[in-house]
Coordinates of C-alpha atoms in Angstrom, one line a residue:
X1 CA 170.3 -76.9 74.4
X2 CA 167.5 -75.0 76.2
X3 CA 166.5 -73.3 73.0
X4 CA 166.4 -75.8 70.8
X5 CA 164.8 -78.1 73.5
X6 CA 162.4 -75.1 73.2
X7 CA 162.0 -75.0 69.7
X8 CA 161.4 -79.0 69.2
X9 CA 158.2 -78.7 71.2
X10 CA 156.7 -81.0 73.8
X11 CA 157.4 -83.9 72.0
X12 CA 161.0 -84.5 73.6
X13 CA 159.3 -84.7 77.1
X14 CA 158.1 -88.1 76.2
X15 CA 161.3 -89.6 75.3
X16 CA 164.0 -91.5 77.6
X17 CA 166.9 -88.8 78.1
X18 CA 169.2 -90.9 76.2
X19 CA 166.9 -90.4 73.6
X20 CA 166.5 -86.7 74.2
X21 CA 170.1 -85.7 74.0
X22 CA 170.5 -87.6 70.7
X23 CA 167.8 -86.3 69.3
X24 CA 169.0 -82.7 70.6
X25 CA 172.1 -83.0 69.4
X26 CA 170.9 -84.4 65.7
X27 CA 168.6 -81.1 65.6
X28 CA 171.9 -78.8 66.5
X29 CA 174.3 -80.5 64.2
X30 CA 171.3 -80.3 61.1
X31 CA 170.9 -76.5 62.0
X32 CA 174.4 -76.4 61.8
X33 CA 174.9 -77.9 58.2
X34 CA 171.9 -75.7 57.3
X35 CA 173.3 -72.3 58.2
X36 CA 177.0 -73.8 56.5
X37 CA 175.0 -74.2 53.4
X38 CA 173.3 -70.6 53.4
X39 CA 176.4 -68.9 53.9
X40 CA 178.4 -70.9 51.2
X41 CA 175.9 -69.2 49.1
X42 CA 176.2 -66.0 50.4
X43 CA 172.4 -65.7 52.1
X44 CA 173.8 -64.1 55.1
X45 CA 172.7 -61.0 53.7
X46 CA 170.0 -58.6 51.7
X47 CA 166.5 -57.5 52.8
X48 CA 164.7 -61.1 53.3
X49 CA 167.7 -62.0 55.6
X50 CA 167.6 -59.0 57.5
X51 CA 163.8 -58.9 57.7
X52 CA 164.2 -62.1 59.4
X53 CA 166.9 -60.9 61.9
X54 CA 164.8 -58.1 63.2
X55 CA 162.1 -60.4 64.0
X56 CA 164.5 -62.9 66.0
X57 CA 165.8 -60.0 67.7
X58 CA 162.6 -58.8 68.7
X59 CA 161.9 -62.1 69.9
X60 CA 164.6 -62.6 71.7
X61 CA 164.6 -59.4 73.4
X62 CA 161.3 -60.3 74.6
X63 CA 161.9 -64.0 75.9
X64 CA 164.7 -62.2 78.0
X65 CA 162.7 -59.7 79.4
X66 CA 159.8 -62.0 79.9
X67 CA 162.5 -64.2 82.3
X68 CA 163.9 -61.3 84.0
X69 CA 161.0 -59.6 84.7
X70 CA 157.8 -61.4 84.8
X71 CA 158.8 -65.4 85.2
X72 CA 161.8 -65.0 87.4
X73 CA 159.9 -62.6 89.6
X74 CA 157.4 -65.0 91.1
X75 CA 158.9 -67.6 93.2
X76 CA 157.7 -70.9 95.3
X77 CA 157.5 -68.4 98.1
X78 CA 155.1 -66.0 95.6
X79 CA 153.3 -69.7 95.2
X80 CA 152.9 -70.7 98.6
X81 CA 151.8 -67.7 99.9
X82 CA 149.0 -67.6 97.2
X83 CA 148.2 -71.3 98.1
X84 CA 148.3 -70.5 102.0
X85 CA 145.8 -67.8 101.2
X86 CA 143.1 -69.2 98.6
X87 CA 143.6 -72.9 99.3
X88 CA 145.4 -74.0 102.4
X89 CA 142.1 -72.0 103.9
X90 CA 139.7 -74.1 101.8
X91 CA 137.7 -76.5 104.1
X92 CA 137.4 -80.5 102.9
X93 CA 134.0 -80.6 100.8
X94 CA 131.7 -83.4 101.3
X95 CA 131.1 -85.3 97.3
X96 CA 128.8 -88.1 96.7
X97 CA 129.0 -90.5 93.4
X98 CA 125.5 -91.2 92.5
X99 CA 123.3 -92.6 89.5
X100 CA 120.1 -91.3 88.4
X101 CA 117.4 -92.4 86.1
X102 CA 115.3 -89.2 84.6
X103 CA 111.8 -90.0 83.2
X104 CA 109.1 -87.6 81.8
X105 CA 106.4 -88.8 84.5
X106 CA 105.3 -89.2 88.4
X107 CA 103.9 -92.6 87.3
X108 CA 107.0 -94.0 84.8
X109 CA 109.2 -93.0 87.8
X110 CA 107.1 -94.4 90.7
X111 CA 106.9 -97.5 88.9
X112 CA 110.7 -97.9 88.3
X113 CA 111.0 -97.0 91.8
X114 CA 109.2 -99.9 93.0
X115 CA 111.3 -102.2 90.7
X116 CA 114.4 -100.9 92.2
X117 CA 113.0 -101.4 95.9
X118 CA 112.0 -105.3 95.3
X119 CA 115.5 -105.7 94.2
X120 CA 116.0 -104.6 90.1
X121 CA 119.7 -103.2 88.9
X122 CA 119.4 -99.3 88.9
X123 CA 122.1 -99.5 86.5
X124 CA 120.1 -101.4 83.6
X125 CA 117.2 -99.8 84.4
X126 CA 118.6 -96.4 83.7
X127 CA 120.2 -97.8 80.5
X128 CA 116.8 -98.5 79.5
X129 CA 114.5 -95.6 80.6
X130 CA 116.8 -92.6 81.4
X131 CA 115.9 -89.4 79.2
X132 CA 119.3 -88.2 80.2
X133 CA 122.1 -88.7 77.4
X134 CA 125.1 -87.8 79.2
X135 CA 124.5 -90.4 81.8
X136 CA 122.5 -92.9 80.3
X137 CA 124.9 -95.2 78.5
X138 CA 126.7 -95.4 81.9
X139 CA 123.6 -96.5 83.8
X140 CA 123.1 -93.4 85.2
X141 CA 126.6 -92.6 86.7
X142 CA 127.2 -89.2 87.5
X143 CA 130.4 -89.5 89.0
X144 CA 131.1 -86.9 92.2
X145 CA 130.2 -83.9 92.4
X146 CA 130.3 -81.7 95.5
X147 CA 127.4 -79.6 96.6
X148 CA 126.6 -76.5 94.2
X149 CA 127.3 -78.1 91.7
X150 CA 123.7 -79.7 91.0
X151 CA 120.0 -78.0 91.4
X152 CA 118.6 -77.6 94.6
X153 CA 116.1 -80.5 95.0
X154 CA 119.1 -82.6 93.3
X155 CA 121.9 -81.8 96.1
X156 CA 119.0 -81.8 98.4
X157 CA 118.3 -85.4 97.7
X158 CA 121.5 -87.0 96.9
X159 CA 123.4 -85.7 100.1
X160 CA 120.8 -86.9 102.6
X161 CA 121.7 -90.4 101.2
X162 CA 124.0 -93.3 102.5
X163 CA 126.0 -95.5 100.7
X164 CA 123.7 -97.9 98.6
X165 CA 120.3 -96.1 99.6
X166 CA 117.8 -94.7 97.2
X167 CA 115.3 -91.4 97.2
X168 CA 112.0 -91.5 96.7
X169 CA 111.2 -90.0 92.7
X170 CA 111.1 -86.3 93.0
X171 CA 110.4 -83.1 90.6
X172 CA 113.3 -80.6 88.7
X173 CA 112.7 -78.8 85.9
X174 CA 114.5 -81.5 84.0
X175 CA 111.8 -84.0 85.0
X176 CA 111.6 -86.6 87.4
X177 CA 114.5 -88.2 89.3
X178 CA 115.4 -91.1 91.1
X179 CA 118.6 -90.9 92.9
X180 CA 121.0 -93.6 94.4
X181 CA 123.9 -93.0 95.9
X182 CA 127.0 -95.2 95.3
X183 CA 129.7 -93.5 97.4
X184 CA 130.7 -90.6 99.5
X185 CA 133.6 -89.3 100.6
X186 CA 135.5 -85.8 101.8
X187 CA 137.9 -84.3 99.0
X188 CA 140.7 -82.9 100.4
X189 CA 142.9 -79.8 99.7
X190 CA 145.3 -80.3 97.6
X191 CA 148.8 -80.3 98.8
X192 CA 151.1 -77.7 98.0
X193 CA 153.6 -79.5 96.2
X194 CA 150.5 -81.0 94.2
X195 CA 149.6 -77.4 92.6
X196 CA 152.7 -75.7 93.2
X197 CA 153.4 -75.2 89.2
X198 CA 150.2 -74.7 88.4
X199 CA 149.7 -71.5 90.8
X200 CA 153.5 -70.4 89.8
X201 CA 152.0 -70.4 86.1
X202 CA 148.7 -68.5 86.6
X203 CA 150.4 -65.8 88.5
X204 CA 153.1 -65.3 85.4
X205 CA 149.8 -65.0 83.6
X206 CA 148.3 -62.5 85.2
X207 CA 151.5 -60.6 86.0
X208 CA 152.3 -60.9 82.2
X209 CA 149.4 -59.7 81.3
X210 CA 149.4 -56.7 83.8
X211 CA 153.0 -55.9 82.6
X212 CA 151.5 -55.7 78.6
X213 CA 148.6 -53.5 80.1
X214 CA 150.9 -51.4 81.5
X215 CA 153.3 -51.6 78.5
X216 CA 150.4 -50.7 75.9
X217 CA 149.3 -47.2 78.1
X218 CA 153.0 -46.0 77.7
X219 CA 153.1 -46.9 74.4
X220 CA 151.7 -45.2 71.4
X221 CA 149.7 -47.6 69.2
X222 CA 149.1 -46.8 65.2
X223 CA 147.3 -49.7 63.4
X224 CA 147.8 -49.3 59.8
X225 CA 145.2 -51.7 58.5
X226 CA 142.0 -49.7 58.5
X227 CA 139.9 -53.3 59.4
X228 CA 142.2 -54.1 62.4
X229 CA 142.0 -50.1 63.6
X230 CA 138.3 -50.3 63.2
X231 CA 138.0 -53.7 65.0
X232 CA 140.0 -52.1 67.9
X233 CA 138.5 -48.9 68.3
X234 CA 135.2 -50.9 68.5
X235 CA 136.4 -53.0 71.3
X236 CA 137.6 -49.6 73.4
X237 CA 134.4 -48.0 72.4
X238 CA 132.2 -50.9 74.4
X239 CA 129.1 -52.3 73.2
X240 CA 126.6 -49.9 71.6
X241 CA 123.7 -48.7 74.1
X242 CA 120.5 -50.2 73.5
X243 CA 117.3 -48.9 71.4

C-alpha cells in the first residue's frame, strides 16, 4: 500500500481515508489486471522487458538504501538537538507592520506629510502618490518585517515608532519616505513540534547529499556522451581566470 500510495502522488493526501483506501485499492486491482494481460501475451520477457526490470531494480535498491541509511538514521532526537542548538537559542525578534508612501521629492513628500498630520488616510494617499509598485495597490502595506531586513535609515525610522505614529519624510536611495507604523509585536521561536519535520527533512538532505559525495569519490565515473563529459569536466575545472 505504501508504494503505490507512493506512486499516486500527493494527490491522495487530500482525500477523506475512506476515499484513500478505495482509491488505493482501485489503483492495485487495475495494476493487477494490467500485469494479467501482459503475461497472457507472453510480455514477461525479451530485451524491452528486461531493460525495464534493471531499472526498477536499481531503483529499488536505492529507495532501500536511502531508508536504511540516510532517512532512518536521523531521528527526532537528531531533530531536536539541531533545533536546541540553532533555534531554541534564537532570541524573540522585535517586527513592526508598517506603510510607506515613496515620492521622488523633499517637497511632494513634505506636503503629503502635512496632509497626513491634519488628519488624511495614509492608506489612500499612498494609493495615489506612492512610486513603489509592490506596495502601492495595498496603500503602502509592507507587512512585518524584523530589523535587517530593510535599509538603514528605513529600520532606523520605522522601529523608533509606536503604534499609529508617523516619521517625519526622510532620504534612501529609493527616494523619499514617509513611514507609519501600524503594529508591532515580538515573533517568537518556533516550537519544536512546529518545525520538527521540516529540520528532520533538511538534515536527510544534507546527509543524502554527503553520502552521494562520498559515494561519487569511490566510484569511477565514465560519461559517454562527449557534451555531458565536457559540461562536467568544465564544472570540476572552475571558472576560467580572468584577462
Amino acid at each position: 500500500m505504501r508504494l503505490a500510495e507512493a506512486e499516486i502522488g500527493s494527490d491522495l493526501g487530500s482525500l477523506p481515508d475512506a476515499t484513500k483506501r478505495r482509491v488505493l485499492v482501485e489503483f492495485l486491482i487495475e495494476n493487477q489486471l494490467f500485469a494479467d494481460a501482459a503475461e497472457g501475451q507472453k510480455l514477461g520477457s525479451g530485451a524491452k522487458f528486461d531493460q525495464r526490470m534493471q531499472y526498477w531494480r536499481r531503483r529499488a535498491l536505492r529507495d532501500v538504501y536511502f531508508d536504511s541509511s540516510v532517512k532512518d538514521t536521523v531521528s527526532d532526537t537528531d531533530a531536536k538537538k539541531f533545533y536546541d542548538q540553532q533555534v531554541g537559542a534564537l532570541k524573540p525578534e522585535e517586527e513592526v507592520r508598517a506603510r510607506h508612501i515613496l515620492v521622488e521629492s523633499k517637497d511632494k513628500a513634505r506636503e503629503l506629510y502635512e496632509k497626513i498630520v491634519h488628519g488624511a488616510d495614509f492608506a489612500e494617499l499612498a494609493k495615489a502618490n506612492s512610486k513603489d509598485p509592490g506596495s502601492k495597490d495595498q496603500g503602502g502595506d509592507l507587512g512585518f518585517f524584523t530589523k535587517g531586513q530593510m535599509v538603514p535609515q528605513f529600520e532606523e525610522a520605522a522601529f523608533k515608532l509606536k503604534n499609529g505614529e508617523v516619521a517625519q519624510p526622510f532620504e534612501t536611495q529609493f527616494g523619499w519616505h514617509i513611514v507609519k507604523v501600524d503594529e508591532r509585536r515580538t515573533r517568537a521561536v518556533p516550537a519544536f513540534d512546529l518545525v520538527k519535520e521540516r529540520i528532520r527533512a533538511a538534515m536527510i538532505h544534507q546527509k543524502a547529499q554527503q553520502i552521494a559525495s562520498d559515494l561519487r569519490g569511490k566510484a569511477k565515473i565514465e560519461y559517454v556522451d562527449p557534451e555531458i563529459k565536457k559540461s562536467v569536466d568544465g564544472e570540476k575545472a572552475g571558472p576560467a581566470p580572468k584577462q
